[in-house]
GROMACS .gro file of C-alpha atoms in nm:
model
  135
    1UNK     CA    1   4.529  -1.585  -3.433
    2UNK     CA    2   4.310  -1.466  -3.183
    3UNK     CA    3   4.346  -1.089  -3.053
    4UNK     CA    4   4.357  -0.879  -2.724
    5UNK     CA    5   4.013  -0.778  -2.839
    6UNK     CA    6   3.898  -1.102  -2.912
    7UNK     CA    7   3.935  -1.144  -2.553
    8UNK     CA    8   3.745  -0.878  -2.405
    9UNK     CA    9   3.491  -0.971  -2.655
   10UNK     CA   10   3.513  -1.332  -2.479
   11UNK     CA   11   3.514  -1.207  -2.128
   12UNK     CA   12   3.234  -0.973  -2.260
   13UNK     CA   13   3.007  -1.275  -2.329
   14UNK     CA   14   3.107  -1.492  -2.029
   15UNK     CA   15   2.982  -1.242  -1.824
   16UNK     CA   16   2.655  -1.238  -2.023
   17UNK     CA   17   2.263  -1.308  -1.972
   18UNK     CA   18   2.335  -1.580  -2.189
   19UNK     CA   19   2.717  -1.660  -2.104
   20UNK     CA   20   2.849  -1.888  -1.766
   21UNK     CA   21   2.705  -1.888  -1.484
   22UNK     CA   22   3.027  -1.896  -1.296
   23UNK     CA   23   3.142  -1.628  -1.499
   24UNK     CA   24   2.898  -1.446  -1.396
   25UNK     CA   25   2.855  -1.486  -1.068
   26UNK     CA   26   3.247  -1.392  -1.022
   27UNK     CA   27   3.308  -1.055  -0.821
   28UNK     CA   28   3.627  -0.871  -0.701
   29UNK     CA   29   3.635  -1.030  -0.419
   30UNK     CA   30   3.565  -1.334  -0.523
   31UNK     CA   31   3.823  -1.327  -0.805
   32UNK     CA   32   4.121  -1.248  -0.570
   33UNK     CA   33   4.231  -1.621  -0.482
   34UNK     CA   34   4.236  -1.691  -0.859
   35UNK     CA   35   4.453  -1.448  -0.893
   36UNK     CA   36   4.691  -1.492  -0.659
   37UNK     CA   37   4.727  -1.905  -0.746
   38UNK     CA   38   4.762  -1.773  -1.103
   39UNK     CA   39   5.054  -1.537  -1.029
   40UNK     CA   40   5.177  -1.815  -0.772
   41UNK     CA   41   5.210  -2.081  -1.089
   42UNK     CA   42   5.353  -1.785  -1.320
   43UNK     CA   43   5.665  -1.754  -1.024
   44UNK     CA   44   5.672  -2.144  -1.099
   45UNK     CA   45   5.699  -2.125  -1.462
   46UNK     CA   46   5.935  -1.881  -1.426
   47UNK     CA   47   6.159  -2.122  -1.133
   48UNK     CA   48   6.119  -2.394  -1.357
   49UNK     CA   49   6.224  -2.201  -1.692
   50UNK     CA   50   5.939  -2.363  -1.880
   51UNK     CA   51   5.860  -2.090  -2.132
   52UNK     CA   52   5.574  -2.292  -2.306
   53UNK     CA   53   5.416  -2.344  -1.918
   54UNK     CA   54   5.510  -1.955  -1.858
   55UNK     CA   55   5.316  -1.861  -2.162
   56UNK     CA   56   4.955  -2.025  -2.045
   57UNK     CA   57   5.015  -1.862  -1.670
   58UNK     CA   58   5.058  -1.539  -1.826
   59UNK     CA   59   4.730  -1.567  -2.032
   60UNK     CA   60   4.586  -1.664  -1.694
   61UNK     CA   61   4.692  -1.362  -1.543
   62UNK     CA   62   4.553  -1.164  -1.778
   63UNK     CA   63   4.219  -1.289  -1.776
   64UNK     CA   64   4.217  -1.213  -1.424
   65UNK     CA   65   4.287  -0.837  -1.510
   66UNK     CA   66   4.025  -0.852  -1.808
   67UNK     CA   67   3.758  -0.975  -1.572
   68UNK     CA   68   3.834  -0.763  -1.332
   69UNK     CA   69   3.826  -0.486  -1.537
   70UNK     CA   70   3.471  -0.612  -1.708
   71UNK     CA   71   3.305  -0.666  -1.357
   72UNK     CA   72   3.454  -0.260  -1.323
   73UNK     CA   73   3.287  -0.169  -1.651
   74UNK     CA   74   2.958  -0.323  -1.558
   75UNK     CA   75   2.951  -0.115  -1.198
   76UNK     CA   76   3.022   0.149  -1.410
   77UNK     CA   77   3.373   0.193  -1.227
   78UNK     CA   78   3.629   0.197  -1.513
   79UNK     CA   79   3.695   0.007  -1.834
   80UNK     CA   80   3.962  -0.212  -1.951
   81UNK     CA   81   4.111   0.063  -2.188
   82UNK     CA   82   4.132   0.296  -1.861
   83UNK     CA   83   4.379   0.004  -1.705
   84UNK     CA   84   4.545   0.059  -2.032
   85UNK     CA   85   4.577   0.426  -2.042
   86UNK     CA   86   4.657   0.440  -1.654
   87UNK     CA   87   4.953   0.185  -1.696
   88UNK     CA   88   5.088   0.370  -2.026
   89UNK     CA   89   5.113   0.712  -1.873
   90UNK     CA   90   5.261   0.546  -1.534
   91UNK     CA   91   5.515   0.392  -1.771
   92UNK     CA   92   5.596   0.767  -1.927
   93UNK     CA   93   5.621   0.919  -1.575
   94UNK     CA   94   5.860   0.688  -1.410
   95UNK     CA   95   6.085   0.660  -1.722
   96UNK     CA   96   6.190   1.037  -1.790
   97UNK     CA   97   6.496   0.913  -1.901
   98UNK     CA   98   6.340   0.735  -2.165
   99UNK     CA   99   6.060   0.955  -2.304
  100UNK     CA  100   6.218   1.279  -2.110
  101UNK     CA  101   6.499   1.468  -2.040
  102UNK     CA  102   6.644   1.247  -1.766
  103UNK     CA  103   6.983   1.050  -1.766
  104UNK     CA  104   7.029   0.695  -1.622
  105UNK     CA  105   7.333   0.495  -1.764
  106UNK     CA  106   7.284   0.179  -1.523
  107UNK     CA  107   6.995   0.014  -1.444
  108UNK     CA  108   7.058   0.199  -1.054
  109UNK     CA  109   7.032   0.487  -1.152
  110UNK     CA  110   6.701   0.387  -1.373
  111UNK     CA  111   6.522   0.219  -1.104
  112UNK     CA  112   6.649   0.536  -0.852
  113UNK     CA  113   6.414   0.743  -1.106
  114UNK     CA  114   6.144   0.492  -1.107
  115UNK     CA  115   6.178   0.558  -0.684
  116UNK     CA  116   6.160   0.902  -0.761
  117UNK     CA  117   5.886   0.888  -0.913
  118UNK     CA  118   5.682   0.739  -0.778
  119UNK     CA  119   5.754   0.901  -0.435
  120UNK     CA  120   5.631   1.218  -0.620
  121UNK     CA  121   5.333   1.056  -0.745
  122UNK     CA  122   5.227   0.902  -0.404
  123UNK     CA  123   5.299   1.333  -0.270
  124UNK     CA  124   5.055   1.435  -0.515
  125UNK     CA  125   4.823   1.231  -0.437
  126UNK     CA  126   4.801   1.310  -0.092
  127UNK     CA  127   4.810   1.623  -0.144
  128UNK     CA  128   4.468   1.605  -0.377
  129UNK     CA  129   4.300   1.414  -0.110
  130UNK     CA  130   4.425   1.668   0.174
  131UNK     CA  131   4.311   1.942  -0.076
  132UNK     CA  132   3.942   1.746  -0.167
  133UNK     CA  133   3.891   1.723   0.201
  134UNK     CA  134   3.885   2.059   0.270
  135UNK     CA  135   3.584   2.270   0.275
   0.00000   0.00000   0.00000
């Protein structure tokens, strides 16, 4: 069974001197469209409860986020493992009631701490930009 790194590894090669030439000549930009008719046939999986059909549109829609994040790593932007670490800490933050302190017995009062949080996250961030602007 193939793994996640087998498919970086893939992606890796695609995007080669000696890989496709599609592949390769895919950008951000260009990439969006796929992406969104990918997650568009995942919501149809999903209508349709076809779990075997759901499977493939998921692996679809996670190429799209491995090439994305390989055209990233070739600009030099960020890597695949920095979508990773980004979307694990996110996932600690907005669940303190998991992996902190917090309570939430209903899935309101979980999703009012997900709110939460993230309104504090999106604060702090303008707040660094406000702050980085300054001279």
């Amino acid at each position: 069974m193939n793994t996640f790194g087998d498919l970086i590894k893939i992606v890796a090669r695609l995007r080669s001197e000696d890989g496709c030439p599609w592949d390769r000549e895919q950008t951000f930009e260009s990439l969006k469209k796929c992406l969104e008719e990918e997650t568009k046939e995942v919501f149809q999986a999903i209508d349709n409860k076809d779990m075997e059909n759901l499977c493939e549109e998921l692996g679809d829609v996670l190429l799209q986020v491995v090439m994305n994040s390989q055209i990233a790593a070739e600009e030099e932007a960020f890597t695949i493992e920095d979508v990773i670490d980004g979307l694990c800490r996110k996932m600690i933050r907005r669940h303190p009631h998991v992996f902190g302190d917090a309570k939430a017995a209903s899935p309101e009062e979980s999703l009012k701490l997900w709110k939460q949080m993230k309104e504090q996250e999106k604060a702090e961030k303008e707040k660094h930009a406000e702050n980085a602007e300054k001279p």
